[in-house]
């Protein structure tokens, strides 16, 4: 089932409708949106949808094409698009939803945002009605608000006791050399983790409270990678806090705990496979992955 939402500029109503149908349809509907023109996405539409846990920041504002019109259903969400809708191919059904443009709302910022929420909810109800008509199960969003919609990169800065030693440690941990290195900082760009990490000298001379930062975690593909990280750490002289082990309480993991030169804890972990879970001991006692390491480590 292919559905196209069409409006004038593909910035507000059609964008929200696309996001609603993608989530509520649970993947059963191939949905897109477009405009007679492309005005760009409205930040308030993105924010309103994010409040209910639907991220539309990755959607694009685009001009409708002949290929897009080859849908099963075209829904116009504004009068201009309804009146100027291109000629549709045979057997394409067209429906019009007369929805007011929230971008035309007047008043202060709070009043305008309130109108966006009202239109958002109206579109949501219309989409639910459409799914009922199509006899497609509705998958409600989880309601988790997105504080930062569309975030795709993690940026962290750490003050360290020894910049040179920490630069060597994180180069080995992350598998990349520092992009920039000065007497005051080292910067790492790690594409495979979407991570920007900056190590900063402790120029205030104040004690670094490593107790406050509980740990940094780094996921690896499997148990073998956890064990390999252990031997690599040993070869580099990195402090091993807890040797490789399988733990079952909470989330079952294969894990290794290290300590960086400043004293921050680093957890290297891999999630259990279905085959791993079949070996779970009856008493949930941890299992050490390298013979002779039980009871070793700094902690």
Coordinates of C-alpha atoms in Angstrom, one line a residue:
X1 CA 0.0 0.0 0.0
X2 CA 1.6 3.3 -1.1
X3 CA 0.2 6.6 0.2
X4 CA 1.4 10.1 -0.7
X5 CA 0.5 13.2 1.3
X6 CA 0.5 16.3 -0.9
X7 CA 0.4 20.0 0.1
X8 CA 1.8 23.3 -1.1
X9 CA 5.2 23.5 0.4
X10 CA 5.8 20.2 2.1
X11 CA 6.8 21.9 5.3
X12 CA 4.1 21.3 8.0
X13 CA 1.0 19.3 7.5
X14 CA 2.2 16.8 4.9
X15 CA 5.4 16.3 6.9
X16 CA 3.4 15.6 10.1
X17 CA 1.0 13.3 8.2
X18 CA 3.9 11.3 6.8
X19 CA 5.4 10.9 10.3
X20 CA 2.1 9.8 11.8
X21 CA 1.4 7.2 9.1
X22 CA 4.9 5.8 9.2
X23 CA 4.6 5.1 12.9
X24 CA 0.9 4.3 13.3
X25 CA 1.1 2.0 10.2
X26 CA 3.9 0.0 11.7
X27 CA 5.6 -0.4 8.4
X28 CA 2.5 -1.8 6.6
X29 CA 2.3 1.4 4.5
X30 CA 4.8 2.8 2.1
X31 CA 4.3 6.5 2.9
X32 CA 5.8 9.7 1.5
X33 CA 5.0 13.4 1.3
X34 CA 5.7 16.1 -1.2
X35 CA 4.6 19.6 -2.2
X36 CA 3.9 21.6 -5.3
X37 CA 7.0 23.5 -4.1
X38 CA 9.6 22.7 -1.5
X39 CA 9.6 25.3 1.3
X40 CA 11.8 23.3 3.8
X41 CA 10.7 21.7 7.0
X42 CA 9.1 23.9 9.7
X43 CA 11.0 23.6 13.0
X44 CA 7.7 23.8 15.0
X45 CA 6.3 20.8 13.1
X46 CA 9.4 18.9 14.0
X47 CA 9.2 20.0 17.7
X48 CA 5.5 19.2 18.0
X49 CA 5.9 15.7 16.6
X50 CA 9.0 15.1 18.9
X51 CA 6.8 15.9 21.9
X52 CA 4.9 12.7 21.2
X53 CA 7.9 10.6 20.4
X54 CA 7.8 10.8 16.6
X55 CA 11.0 12.0 14.9
X56 CA 10.4 13.6 11.5
X57 CA 13.6 15.6 11.4
X58 CA 15.1 13.1 8.9
X59 CA 12.3 13.6 6.4
X60 CA 13.0 15.8 3.3
X61 CA 11.0 18.7 1.9
X62 CA 10.6 17.9 -1.8
X63 CA 8.7 18.7 -4.9
X64 CA 6.2 16.1 -6.1
X65 CA 7.3 14.0 -9.1
X66 CA 5.4 11.8 -11.6
X67 CA 6.9 8.7 -9.9
X68 CA 5.5 9.8 -6.5
X69 CA 2.1 10.1 -8.0
X70 CA 2.1 6.4 -8.8
X71 CA 0.6 5.7 -5.4
X72 CA -2.5 3.7 -4.3
X73 CA -3.8 6.8 -2.5
X74 CA -2.9 10.5 -2.8
X75 CA -4.2 12.7 0.1
X76 CA -4.1 16.4 -0.3
X77 CA -3.9 18.3 3.0
X78 CA -4.5 21.9 1.9
X79 CA -6.9 23.6 -0.5
X80 CA -4.2 24.8 -2.9
X81 CA -2.8 21.3 -3.4
X82 CA -6.3 20.0 -3.8
X83 CA -7.1 22.5 -6.5
X84 CA -3.8 22.2 -8.3
X85 CA -3.1 18.5 -7.9
X86 CA -1.5 17.1 -11.0
X87 CA -3.4 14.6 -13.1
X88 CA -3.1 11.3 -11.4
X89 CA -2.5 8.0 -13.2
X90 CA -5.5 5.7 -13.6
X91 CA -6.7 3.7 -10.5
X92 CA -5.0 6.2 -8.1
X93 CA -7.5 7.2 -5.5
X94 CA -7.5 10.8 -4.3
X95 CA -8.8 12.1 -1.0
X96 CA -8.8 15.6 0.4
X97 CA -8.3 16.5 4.1
X98 CA -9.1 20.2 4.7
X99 CA -6.5 21.0 7.4
X100 CA -5.7 24.5 8.4
X101 CA -2.1 25.7 8.1
X102 CA -0.6 26.1 11.6
X103 CA 2.2 28.2 10.2
X104 CA -0.4 30.9 9.7
X105 CA -1.3 31.0 13.4
X106 CA -1.1 34.4 15.1
X107 CA 0.0 35.4 18.5
X108 CA 3.1 34.9 20.6
X109 CA 5.3 31.8 20.4
X110 CA 3.3 29.9 22.9
X111 CA 0.1 30.5 21.1
X112 CA 1.6 29.5 17.7
X113 CA 3.1 26.3 19.2
X114 CA -0.3 25.4 20.8
X115 CA -1.8 25.6 17.3
X116 CA 0.8 23.3 15.9
X117 CA -0.1 20.8 18.6
X118 CA -3.8 21.0 17.8
X119 CA -3.1 20.4 14.1
X120 CA -0.7 17.6 14.9
X121 CA -3.4 15.9 17.0
X122 CA -6.0 16.4 14.3
X123 CA -3.8 14.8 11.7
X124 CA -3.1 11.9 14.0
X125 CA -6.8 11.2 14.4
X126 CA -7.3 11.4 10.6
X127 CA -4.5 8.9 10.1
X128 CA -6.0 6.6 12.7
X129 CA -9.3 6.8 10.8
X130 CA -7.5 6.0 7.5
X131 CA -5.9 2.9 9.0
X132 CA -9.2 1.8 10.3
X133 CA -10.7 2.2 6.9
X134 CA -7.8 0.2 5.4
X135 CA -8.1 -2.5 8.1
X136 CA -4.5 -2.0 9.1
X137 CA -3.5 -2.5 12.7
X138 CA -2.6 0.7 14.5
X139 CA 0.8 0.9 16.3
X140 CA 0.7 3.8 18.8
X141 CA 3.9 5.6 19.4
X142 CA 5.6 4.9 22.8
X143 CA 5.0 8.5 23.9
X144 CA 8.7 9.0 24.7
X145 CA 9.4 12.7 24.0
X146 CA 12.5 13.3 22.0
X147 CA 14.6 16.1 23.7
X148 CA 16.9 16.4 20.7
X149 CA 15.1 15.2 17.5
X150 CA 17.3 13.8 14.8
X151 CA 20.5 13.5 17.0
X152 CA 23.0 11.4 15.1
X153 CA 26.3 12.1 16.8
X154 CA 27.7 11.9 20.4
X155 CA 30.1 14.5 21.6
X156 CA 31.9 14.1 24.9
X157 CA 34.7 16.0 26.6
X158 CA 36.8 14.7 29.5
X159 CA 39.3 16.4 31.7
X160 CA 42.3 14.1 32.2
X161 CA 45.2 14.0 34.5
X162 CA 47.8 13.1 31.9
X163 CA 47.0 14.3 28.4
X164 CA 49.8 12.4 26.6
X165 CA 49.0 9.1 28.4
X166 CA 45.3 9.5 27.8
X167 CA 45.8 10.3 24.1
X168 CA 47.7 7.0 23.7
X169 CA 45.0 5.1 25.6
X170 CA 42.0 6.4 23.7
X171 CA 43.8 6.0 20.4
X172 CA 44.1 2.3 21.2
X173 CA 40.6 2.1 22.6
X174 CA 38.9 3.8 19.7
X175 CA 41.1 2.6 16.9
X176 CA 41.8 6.1 15.5
X177 CA 44.6 8.7 16.0
X178 CA 43.7 12.1 17.3
X179 CA 42.5 14.4 14.6
X180 CA 43.9 17.4 16.4
X181 CA 46.5 17.4 19.2
X182 CA 47.8 20.4 21.1
X183 CA 49.4 21.0 24.5
X184 CA 45.9 21.6 25.9
X185 CA 43.6 19.0 24.2
X186 CA 43.3 16.0 21.9
X187 CA 40.3 15.6 19.6
X188 CA 39.1 12.3 18.2
X189 CA 36.6 11.9 15.4
X190 CA 35.3 8.3 15.4
X191 CA 32.9 7.7 12.4
X192 CA 32.0 4.1 13.2
X193 CA 30.7 5.2 16.6
X194 CA 29.4 8.7 15.5
X195 CA 31.5 10.0 18.4
X196 CA 33.5 13.2 18.8
X197 CA 35.7 12.9 21.9
X198 CA 37.8 15.7 23.3
X199 CA 40.4 15.2 26.0
X200 CA 41.3 18.3 28.0
X201 CA 44.1 19.0 30.3
X202 CA 43.2 19.6 33.9
X203 CA 44.4 23.2 33.9
X204 CA 42.7 24.2 37.2
X205 CA 44.8 21.7 39.1
X206 CA 41.7 20.6 41.1
X207 CA 41.4 16.9 41.9
X208 CA 39.5 15.0 39.2
X209 CA 36.5 13.2 40.7
X210 CA 36.4 9.9 38.9
X211 CA 33.7 8.7 41.2
X212 CA 31.2 11.0 39.7
X213 CA 31.6 9.6 36.2
X214 CA 30.6 6.0 36.8
X215 CA 31.9 4.6 33.5
X216 CA 32.1 4.9 29.7
X217 CA 30.8 2.0 27.7
X218 CA 31.9 0.6 24.3
X219 CA 29.9 -2.1 22.6
X220 CA 31.8 -4.7 20.5
X221 CA 30.3 -7.4 18.2
X222 CA 30.7 -10.6 20.2
X223 CA 32.4 -12.5 23.0
X224 CA 35.6 -13.0 21.0
X225 CA 36.0 -9.3 20.7
X226 CA 35.7 -8.8 24.4
X227 CA 38.5 -11.4 24.9
X228 CA 40.6 -9.9 22.2
X229 CA 40.3 -6.5 23.9
X230 CA 41.5 -8.0 27.1
X231 CA 44.7 -9.3 25.6
X232 CA 45.2 -6.0 23.8
X233 CA 44.9 -4.1 27.1
X234 CA 47.4 -6.5 28.7
X235 CA 49.9 -5.9 25.9
X236 CA 49.5 -2.1 26.3
X237 CA 49.8 -2.2 30.1
X238 CA 46.3 -0.9 30.6
X239 CA 44.9 -1.6 34.1
X240 CA 42.3 -4.4 34.1
X241 CA 39.6 -3.8 36.7
X242 CA 37.5 -6.9 35.9
X243 CA 38.7 -9.6 33.4
X244 CA 36.4 -10.9 30.6
X245 CA 33.4 -12.6 32.1
X246 CA 29.8 -13.5 31.3
X247 CA 27.3 -11.8 33.6
X248 CA 23.7 -12.8 33.9
X249 CA 22.0 -10.4 36.4
X250 CA 20.3 -7.5 34.8
X251 CA 21.1 -7.5 31.0
X252 CA 23.2 -10.6 30.2
X253 CA 26.5 -9.5 28.8
X254 CA 30.0 -10.5 28.1
X255 CA 32.1 -7.7 29.6
X256 CA 35.5 -6.4 30.4
X257 CA 36.3 -3.5 32.7
X258 CA 39.4 -1.3 32.2
X259 CA 40.7 1.9 33.9
X260 CA 42.1 4.7 31.8
X261 CA 45.2 6.8 32.9
X262 CA 43.0 9.3 34.8
X263 CA 41.0 6.6 36.7
X264 CA 37.8 6.6 34.6
X265 CA 36.2 3.2 34.2
X266 CA 35.8 1.8 30.7
X267 CA 33.3 -1.1 30.1
X268 CA 33.9 -3.2 26.9
X269 CA 30.8 -5.3 26.4
X270 CA 29.0 -7.6 23.9
X271 CA 25.3 -8.6 24.1
X272 CA 24.5 -12.3 24.5
X273 CA 23.5 -14.2 21.4
X274 CA 20.7 -16.8 21.5
X275 CA 23.3 -19.5 21.6
X276 CA 25.0 -17.8 24.6
X277 CA 21.8 -17.6 26.5
X278 CA 21.4 -21.3 26.3
X279 CA 24.4 -21.7 28.5
X280 CA 23.0 -19.6 31.4
X281 CA 23.9 -21.3 34.7
X282 CA 21.0 -22.1 37.1
X283 CA 22.5 -19.9 39.8
X284 CA 23.4 -17.0 37.5
X285 CA 26.9 -17.1 38.6
X286 CA 29.3 -15.1 36.5
X287 CA 31.6 -17.1 34.1
X288 CA 35.1 -16.0 33.4
X289 CA 36.1 -16.2 29.7
X290 CA 39.9 -16.4 30.1
X291 CA 41.1 -19.4 32.1
X292 CA 43.0 -18.4 35.3
X293 CA 41.5 -14.9 35.5
X294 CA 38.8 -15.6 38.2
X295 CA 39.5 -13.3 41.1
X296 CA 42.1 -11.2 39.3
X297 CA 41.9 -7.6 38.4
X298 CA 41.9 -4.4 40.4
X299 CA 38.3 -4.6 41.6

